[in-house]
mmCIF file of C-alpha atoms in Angstrom:
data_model
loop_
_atom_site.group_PDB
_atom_site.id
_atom_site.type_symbol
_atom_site.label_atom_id
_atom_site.label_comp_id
_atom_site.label_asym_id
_atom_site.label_seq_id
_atom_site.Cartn_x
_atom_site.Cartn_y
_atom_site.Cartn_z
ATOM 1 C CA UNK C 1 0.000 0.000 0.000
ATOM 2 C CA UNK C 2 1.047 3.723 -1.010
ATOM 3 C CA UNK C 3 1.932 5.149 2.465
ATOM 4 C CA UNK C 4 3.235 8.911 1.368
ATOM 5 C CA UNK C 5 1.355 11.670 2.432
ATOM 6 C CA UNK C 6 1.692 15.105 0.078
ATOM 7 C CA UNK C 7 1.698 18.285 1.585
ATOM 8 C CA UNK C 8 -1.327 20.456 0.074
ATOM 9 C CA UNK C 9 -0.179 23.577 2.051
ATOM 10 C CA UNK C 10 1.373 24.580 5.536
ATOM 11 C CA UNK C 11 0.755 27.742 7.751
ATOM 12 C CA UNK C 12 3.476 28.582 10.641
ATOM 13 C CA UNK C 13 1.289 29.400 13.781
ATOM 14 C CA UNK C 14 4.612 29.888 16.147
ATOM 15 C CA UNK C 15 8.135 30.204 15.899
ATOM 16 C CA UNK C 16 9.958 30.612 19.326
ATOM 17 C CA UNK C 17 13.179 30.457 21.081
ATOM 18 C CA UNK C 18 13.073 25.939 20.714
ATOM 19 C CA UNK C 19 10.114 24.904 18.795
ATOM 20 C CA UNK C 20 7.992 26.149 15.745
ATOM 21 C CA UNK C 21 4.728 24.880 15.302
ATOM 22 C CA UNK C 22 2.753 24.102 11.696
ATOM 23 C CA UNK C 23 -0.733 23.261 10.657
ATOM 24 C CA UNK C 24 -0.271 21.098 7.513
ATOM 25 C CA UNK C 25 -2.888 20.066 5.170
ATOM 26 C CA UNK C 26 -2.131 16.795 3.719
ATOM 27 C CA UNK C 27 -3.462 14.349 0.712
ATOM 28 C CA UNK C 28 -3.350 11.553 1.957
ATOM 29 C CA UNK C 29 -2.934 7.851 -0.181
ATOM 30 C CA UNK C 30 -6.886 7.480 -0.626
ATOM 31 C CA UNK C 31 -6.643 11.125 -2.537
ATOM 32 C CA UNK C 32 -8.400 12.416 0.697
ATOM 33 C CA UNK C 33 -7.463 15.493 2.788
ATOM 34 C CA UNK C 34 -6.431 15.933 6.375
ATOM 35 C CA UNK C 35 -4.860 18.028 8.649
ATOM 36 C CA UNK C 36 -1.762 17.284 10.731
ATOM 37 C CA UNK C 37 -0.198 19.364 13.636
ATOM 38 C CA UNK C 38 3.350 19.375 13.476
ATOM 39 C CA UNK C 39 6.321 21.139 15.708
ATOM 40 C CA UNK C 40 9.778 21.736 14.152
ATOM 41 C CA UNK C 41 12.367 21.094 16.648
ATOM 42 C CA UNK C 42 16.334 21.455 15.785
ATOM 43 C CA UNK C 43 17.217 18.012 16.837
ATOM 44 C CA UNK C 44 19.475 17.086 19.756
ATOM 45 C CA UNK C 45 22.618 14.779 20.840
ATOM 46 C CA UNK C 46 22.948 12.891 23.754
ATOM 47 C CA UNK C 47 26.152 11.549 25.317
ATOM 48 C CA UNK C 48 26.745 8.246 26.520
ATOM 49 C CA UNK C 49 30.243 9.787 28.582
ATOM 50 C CA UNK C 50 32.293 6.741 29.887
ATOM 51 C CA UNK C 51 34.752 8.529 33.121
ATOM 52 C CA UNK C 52 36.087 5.002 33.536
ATOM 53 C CA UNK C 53 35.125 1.608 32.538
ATOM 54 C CA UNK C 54 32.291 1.020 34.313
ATOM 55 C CA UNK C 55 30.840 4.400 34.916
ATOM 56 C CA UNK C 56 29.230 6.765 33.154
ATOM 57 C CA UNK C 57 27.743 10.577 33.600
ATOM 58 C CA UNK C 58 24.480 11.648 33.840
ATOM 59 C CA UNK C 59 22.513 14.554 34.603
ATOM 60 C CA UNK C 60 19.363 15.111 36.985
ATOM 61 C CA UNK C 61 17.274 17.926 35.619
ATOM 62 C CA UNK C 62 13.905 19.632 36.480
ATOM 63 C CA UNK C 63 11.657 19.203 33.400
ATOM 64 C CA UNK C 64 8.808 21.716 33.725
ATOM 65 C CA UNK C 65 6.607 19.542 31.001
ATOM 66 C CA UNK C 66 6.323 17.045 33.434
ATOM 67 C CA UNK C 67 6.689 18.900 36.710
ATOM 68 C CA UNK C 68 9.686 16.386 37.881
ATOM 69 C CA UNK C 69 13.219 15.578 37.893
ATOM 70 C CA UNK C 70 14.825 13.318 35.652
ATOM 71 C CA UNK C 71 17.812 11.512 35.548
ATOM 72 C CA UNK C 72 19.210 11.282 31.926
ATOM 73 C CA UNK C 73 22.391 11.057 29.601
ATOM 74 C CA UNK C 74 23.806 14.499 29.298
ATOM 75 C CA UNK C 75 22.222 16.099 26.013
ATOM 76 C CA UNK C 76 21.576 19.106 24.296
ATOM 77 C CA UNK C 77 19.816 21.246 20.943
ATOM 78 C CA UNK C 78 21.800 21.370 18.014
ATOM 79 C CA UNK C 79 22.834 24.956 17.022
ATOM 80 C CA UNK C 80 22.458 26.693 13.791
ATOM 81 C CA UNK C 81 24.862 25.299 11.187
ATOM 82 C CA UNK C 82 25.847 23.016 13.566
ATOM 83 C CA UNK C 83 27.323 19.192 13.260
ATOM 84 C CA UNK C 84 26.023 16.913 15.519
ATOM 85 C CA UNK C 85 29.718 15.762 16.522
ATOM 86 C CA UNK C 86 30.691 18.738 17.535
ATOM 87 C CA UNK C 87 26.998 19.736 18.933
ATOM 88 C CA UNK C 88 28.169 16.639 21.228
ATOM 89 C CA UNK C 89 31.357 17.767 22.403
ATOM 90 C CA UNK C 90 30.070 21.344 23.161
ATOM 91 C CA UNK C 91 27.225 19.855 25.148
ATOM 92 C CA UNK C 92 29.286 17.330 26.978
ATOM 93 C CA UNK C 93 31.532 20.426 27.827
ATOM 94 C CA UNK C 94 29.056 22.307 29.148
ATOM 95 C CA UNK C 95 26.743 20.030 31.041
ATOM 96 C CA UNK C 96 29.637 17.811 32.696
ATOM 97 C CA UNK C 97 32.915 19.394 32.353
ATOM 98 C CA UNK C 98 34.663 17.254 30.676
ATOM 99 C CA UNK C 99 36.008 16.598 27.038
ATOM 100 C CA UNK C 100 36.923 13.542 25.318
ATOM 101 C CA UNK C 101 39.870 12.008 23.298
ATOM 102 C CA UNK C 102 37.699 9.480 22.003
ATOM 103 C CA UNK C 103 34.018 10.228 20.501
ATOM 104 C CA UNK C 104 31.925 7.733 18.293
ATOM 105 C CA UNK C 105 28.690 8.026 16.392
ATOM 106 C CA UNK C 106 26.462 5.307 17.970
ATOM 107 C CA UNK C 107 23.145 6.100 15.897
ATOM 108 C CA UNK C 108 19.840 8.171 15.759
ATOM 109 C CA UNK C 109 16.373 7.920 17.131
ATOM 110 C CA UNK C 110 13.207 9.760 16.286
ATOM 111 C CA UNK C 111 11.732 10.629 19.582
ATOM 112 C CA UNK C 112 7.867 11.660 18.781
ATOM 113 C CA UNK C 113 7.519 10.933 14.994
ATOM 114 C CA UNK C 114 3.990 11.586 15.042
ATOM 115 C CA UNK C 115 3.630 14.965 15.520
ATOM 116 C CA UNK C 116 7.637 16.423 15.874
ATOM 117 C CA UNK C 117 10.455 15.880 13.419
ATOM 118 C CA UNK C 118 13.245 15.950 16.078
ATOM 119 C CA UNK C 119 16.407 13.332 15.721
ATOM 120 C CA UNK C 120 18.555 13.046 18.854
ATOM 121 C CA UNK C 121 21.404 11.586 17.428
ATOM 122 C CA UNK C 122 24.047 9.188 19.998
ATOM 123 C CA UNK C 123 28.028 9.189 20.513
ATOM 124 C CA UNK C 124 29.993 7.720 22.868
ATOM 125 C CA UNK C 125 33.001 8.934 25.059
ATOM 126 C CA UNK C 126 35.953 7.751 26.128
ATOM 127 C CA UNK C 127 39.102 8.704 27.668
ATOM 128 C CA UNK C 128 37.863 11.787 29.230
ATOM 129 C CA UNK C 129 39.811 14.762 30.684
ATOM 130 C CA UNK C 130 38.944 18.167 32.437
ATOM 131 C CA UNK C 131 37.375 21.179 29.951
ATOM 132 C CA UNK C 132 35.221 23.810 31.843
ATOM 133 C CA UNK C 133 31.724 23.807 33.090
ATOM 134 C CA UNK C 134 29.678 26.677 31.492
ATOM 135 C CA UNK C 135 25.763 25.882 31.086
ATOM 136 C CA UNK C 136 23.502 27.551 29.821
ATOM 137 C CA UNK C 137 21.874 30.282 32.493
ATOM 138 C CA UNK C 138 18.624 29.163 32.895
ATOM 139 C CA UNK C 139 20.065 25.586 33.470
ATOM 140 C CA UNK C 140 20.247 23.736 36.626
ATOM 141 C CA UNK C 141 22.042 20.335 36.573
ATOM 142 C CA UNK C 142 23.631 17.988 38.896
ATOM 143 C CA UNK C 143 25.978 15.389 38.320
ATOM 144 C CA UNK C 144 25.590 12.257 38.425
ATOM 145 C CA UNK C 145 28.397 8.946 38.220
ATOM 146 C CA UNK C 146 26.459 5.613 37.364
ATOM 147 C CA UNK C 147 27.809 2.210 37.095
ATOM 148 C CA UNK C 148 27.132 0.679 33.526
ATOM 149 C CA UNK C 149 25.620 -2.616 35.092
ATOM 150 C CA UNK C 150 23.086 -0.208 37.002
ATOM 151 C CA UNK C 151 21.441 1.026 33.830
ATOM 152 C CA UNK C 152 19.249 -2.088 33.568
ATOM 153 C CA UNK C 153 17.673 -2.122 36.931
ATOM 154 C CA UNK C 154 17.246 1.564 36.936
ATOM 155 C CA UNK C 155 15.107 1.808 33.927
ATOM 156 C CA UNK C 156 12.509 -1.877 35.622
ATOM 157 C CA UNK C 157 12.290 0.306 38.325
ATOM 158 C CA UNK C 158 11.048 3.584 36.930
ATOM 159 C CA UNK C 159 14.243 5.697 37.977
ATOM 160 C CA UNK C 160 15.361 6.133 34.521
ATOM 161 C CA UNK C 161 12.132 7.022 31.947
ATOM 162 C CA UNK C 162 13.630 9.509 29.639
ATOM 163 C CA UNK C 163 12.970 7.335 26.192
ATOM 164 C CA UNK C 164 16.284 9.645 24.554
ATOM 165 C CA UNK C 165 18.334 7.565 27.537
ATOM 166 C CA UNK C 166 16.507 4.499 27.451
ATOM 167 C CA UNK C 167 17.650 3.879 23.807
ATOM 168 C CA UNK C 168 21.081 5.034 23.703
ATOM 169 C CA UNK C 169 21.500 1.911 25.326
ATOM 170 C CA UNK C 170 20.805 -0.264 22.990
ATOM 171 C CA UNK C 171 22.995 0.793 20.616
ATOM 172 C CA UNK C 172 26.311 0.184 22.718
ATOM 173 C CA UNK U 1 21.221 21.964 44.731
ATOM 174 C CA UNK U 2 17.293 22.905 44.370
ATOM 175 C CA UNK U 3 16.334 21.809 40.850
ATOM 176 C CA UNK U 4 11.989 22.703 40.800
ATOM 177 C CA UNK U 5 11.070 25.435 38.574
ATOM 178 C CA UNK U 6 7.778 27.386 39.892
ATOM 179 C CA UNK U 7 5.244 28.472 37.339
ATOM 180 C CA UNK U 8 4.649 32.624 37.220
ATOM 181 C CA UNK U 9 1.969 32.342 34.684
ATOM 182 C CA UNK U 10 1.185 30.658 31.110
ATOM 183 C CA UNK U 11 -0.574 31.303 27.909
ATOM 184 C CA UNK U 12 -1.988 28.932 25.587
ATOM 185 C CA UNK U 13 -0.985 29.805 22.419
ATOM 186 C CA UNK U 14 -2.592 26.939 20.120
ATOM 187 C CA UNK U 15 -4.787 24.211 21.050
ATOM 188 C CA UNK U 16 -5.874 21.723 17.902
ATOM 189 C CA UNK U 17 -6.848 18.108 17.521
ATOM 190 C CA UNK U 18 -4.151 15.857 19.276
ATOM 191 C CA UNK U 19 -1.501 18.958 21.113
ATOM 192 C CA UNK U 20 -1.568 22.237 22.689
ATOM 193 C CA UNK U 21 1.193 24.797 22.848
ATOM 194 C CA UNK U 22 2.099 26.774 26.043
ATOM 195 C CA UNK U 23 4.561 29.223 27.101
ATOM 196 C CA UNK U 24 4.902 29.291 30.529
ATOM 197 C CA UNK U 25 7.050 31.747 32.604
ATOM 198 C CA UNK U 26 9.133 30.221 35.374
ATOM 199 C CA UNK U 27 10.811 30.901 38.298
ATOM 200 C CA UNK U 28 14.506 29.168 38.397
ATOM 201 C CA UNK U 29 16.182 28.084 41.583
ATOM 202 C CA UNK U 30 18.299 30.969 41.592
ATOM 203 C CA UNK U 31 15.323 33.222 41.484
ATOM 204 C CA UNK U 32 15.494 34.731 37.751
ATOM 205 C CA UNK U 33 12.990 34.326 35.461
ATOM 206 C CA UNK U 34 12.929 31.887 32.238
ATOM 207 C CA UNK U 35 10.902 31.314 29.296
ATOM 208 C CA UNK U 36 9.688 27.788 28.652
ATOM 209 C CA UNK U 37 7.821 26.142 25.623
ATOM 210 C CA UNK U 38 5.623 23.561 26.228
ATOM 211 C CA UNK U 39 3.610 20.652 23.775
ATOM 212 C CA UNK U 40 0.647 19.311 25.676
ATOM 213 C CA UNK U 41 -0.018 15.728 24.241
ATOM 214 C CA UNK U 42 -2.543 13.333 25.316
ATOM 215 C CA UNK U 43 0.065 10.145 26.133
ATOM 216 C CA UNK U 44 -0.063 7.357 23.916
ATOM 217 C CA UNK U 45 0.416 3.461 24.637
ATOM 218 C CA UNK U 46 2.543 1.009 22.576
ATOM 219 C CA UNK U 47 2.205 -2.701 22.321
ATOM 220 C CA UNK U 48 4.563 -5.485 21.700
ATOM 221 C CA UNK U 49 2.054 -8.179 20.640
ATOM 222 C CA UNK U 50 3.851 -11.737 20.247
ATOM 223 C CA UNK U 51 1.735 -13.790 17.174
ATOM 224 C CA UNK U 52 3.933 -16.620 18.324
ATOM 225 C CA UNK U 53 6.814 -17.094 21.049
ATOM 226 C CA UNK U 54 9.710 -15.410 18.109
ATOM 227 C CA UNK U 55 7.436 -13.339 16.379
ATOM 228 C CA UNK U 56 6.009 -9.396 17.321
ATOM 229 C CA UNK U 57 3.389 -7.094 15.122
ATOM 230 C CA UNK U 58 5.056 -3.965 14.018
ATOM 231 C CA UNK U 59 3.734 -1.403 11.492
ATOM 232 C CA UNK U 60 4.503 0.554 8.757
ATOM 233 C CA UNK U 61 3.251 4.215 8.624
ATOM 234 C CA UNK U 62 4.366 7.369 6.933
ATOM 235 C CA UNK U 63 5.494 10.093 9.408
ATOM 236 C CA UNK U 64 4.729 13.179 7.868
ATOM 237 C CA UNK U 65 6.634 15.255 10.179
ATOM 238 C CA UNK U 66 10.081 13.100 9.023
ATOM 239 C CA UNK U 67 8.735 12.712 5.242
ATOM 240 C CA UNK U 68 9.583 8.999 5.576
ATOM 241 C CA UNK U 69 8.197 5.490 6.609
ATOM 242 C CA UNK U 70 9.067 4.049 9.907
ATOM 243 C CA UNK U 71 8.533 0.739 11.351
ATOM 244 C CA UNK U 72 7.461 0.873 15.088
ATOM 245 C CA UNK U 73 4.831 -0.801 17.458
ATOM 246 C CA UNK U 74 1.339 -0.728 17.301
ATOM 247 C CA UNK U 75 0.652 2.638 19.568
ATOM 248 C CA UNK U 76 -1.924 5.304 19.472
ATOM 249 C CA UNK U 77 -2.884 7.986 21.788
ATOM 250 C CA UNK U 78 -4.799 7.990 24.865
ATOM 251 C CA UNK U 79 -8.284 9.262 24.574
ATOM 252 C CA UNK U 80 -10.178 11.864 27.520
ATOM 253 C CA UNK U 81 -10.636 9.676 30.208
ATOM 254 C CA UNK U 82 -9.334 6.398 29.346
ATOM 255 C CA UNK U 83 -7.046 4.231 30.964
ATOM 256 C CA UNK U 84 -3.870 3.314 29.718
ATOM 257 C CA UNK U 85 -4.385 -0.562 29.253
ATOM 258 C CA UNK U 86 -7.939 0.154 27.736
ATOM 259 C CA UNK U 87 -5.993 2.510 25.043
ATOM 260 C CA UNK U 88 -3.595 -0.280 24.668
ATOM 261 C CA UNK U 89 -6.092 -2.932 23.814
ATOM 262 C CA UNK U 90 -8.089 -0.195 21.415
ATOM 263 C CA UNK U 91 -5.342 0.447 19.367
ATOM 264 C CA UNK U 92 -3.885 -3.042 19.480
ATOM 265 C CA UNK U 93 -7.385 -4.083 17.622
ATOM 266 C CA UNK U 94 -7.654 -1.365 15.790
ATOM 267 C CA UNK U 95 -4.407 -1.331 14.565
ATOM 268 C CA UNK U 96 -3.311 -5.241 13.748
ATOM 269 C CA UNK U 97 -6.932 -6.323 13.944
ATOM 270 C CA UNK U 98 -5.751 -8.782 17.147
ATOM 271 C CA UNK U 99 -6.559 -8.896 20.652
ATOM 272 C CA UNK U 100 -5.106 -10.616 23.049
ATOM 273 C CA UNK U 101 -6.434 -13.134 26.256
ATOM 274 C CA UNK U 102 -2.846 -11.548 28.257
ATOM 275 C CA UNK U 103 -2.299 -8.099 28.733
ATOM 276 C CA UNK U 104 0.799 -7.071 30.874
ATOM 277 C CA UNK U 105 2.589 -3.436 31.718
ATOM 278 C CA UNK U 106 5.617 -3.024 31.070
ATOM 279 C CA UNK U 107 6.512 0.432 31.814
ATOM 280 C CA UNK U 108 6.824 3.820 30.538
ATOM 281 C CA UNK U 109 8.756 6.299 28.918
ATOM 282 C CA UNK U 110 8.916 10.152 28.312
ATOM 283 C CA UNK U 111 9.554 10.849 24.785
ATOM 284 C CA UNK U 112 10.540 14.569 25.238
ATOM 285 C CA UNK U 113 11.043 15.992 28.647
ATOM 286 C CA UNK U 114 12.347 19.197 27.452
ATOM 287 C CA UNK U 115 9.829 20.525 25.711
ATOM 288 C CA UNK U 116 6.782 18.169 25.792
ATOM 289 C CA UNK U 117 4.475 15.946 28.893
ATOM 290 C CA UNK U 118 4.200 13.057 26.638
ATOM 291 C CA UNK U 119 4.268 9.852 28.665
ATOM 292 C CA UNK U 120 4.042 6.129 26.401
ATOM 293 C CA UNK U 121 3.178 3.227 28.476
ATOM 294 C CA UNK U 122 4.230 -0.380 27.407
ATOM 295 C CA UNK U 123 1.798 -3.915 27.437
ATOM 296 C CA UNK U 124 2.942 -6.723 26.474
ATOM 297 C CA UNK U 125 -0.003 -8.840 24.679
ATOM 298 C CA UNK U 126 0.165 -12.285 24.019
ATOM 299 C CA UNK U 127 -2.327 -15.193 23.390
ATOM 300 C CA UNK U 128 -3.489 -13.301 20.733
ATOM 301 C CA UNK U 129 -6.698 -14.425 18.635
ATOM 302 C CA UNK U 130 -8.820 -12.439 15.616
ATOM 303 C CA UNK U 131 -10.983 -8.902 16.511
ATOM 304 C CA UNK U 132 -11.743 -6.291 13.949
ATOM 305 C CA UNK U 133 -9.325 -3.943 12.064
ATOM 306 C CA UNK U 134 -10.595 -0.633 12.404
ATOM 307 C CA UNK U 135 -8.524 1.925 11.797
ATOM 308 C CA UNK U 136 -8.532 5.929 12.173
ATOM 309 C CA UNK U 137 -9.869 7.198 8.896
ATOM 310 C CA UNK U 138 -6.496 9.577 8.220
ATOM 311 C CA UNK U 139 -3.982 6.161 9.333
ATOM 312 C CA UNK U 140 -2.604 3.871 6.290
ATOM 313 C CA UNK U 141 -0.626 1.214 8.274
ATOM 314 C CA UNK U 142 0.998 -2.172 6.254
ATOM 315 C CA UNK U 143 1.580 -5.082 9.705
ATOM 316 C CA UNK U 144 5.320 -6.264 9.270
ATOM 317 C CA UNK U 145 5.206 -9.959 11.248
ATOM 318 C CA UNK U 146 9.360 -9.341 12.796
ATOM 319 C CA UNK U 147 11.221 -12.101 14.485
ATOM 320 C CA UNK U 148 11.947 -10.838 17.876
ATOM 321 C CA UNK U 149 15.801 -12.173 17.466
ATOM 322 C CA UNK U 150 16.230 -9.563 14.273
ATOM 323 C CA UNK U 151 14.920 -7.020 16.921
ATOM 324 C CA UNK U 152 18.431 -6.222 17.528
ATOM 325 C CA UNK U 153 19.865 -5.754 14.353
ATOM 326 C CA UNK U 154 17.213 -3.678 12.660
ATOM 327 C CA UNK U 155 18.279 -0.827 15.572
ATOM 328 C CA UNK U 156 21.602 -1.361 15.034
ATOM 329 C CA UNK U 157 21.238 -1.024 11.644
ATOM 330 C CA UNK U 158 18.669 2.017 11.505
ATOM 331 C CA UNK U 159 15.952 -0.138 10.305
ATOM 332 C CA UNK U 160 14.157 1.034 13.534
ATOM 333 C CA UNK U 161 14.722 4.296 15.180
ATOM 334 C CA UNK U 162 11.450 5.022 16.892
ATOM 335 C CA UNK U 163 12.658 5.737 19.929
ATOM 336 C CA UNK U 164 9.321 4.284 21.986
ATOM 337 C CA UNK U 165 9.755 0.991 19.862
ATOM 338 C CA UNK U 166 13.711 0.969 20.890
ATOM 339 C CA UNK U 167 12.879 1.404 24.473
ATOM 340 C CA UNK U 168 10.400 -0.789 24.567
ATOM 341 C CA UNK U 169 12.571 -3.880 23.866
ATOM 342 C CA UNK U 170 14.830 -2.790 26.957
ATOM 343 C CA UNK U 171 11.636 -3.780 29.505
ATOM 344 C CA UNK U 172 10.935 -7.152 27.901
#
């Protein structure tokens, strides 16, 4: 079966400091019409950061969405013109304080394909060594040093649910 | 350190047919003031329904907001005042046209904290026997029948990179 949809026309209803949103009108493989809400993010990286063998850094954040702190792999927006390798280092940088002499594409997920087009794309780090803090000033963020064979139990126990986190560990 | 963001006040700027876009003003931890842009979504549930002991239900749809096809679960959103494992069986039937005599959580994910209060739960469904395709009249699906062993491989490979189908395989 034809899946594709076509886009009839498209009308930009916000554009803000993260997200824009768009009402799309689509034709749809039957010929019909319908509409589809869809918000435009930049994309993100996330950072599985290894600070020895067995442990690796994460980050506990508020998240006003869902009123509650979350523990997660560092990770951040890509910028402008930015590649996501080097979105990756800069974020690691800034959220952790450290850089890396080692950094690997692991692969991409689509985290809400259904309504939002954002990839968060996943590298790993090794062999890590002091850079300098410097986050962004509306964020808070503590550390956090996790043992590898931890990850399992802490996502069948609800203390990990951040999906971005959740899959970066299947691809190691 | 205090991580909690308090809410000043919000606007709703959009509210359609499946989100609703807010921008809230917040008060940080260190007493300043931040913007924040948040995507109201209903929740959704996923379901990784075994035909057979090696062999799930996955579907093909078109993602308009990525322009492509991905392969993923059988998922669909929550509707007003349903419960998750209701939802789950819904779109289970609606979806692959099965239901199934066992029904078990899993767990749950949030697909983007940063911006968005989307929360997917997992069921497992097995025992599976014949109900009634019915699906939304906008939703062109084709059922892929995947061996659970080649799970693995098509994320490694990008074949799948839905990241609630990637996560969900870390719970079973």
């Amino acid at each position: 079966m034809k899946l594709t949809e076509d886009t009839v026309c498209e009308k930009n209803l916000y554009k803000g400091k993260v997200i824009e949103l768009y009402l799309q009108k689509v034709r749809l493989s039957n010929g019909k019409c319908s509409d589809r809400e869809i918000v435009k993010h930049p994309g993100g990286v996330a950072i599985i950061a290894f600070k020895d063998k067995e442990t690796i850094l994460m980050v506990e954040q508020y998240r006003k969405p869902l009123e509650r702190v979350l523990i997660e792999l560092p990770a951040g927006k890509i910028e402008l013109g930015e590649r996501t390798e080097e979105c990756g280092k800069r974020e690691l940088e800034e959220e952790t304080g450290y850089k890396a002499r080692e950094f690997t594409y692991l692969g991409k997920i689509a985290t809400s394909p259904g309504f939002c087009n954002e990839y968060i794309y996943f590298y790993k780090a090794e062999d890590l060594y002091k850079g300098k803090l410097d986050r962004d000033e509306d964020e808070f963020i503590n550390i956090k040093e996790v043992k590898i064979n931890d990850i399992k139990e802490m996502i069948i126990k609800g203390i990990i649910i951040d999906a971005k986190t959740i899959s970066a560990f299947m691809y190691l």
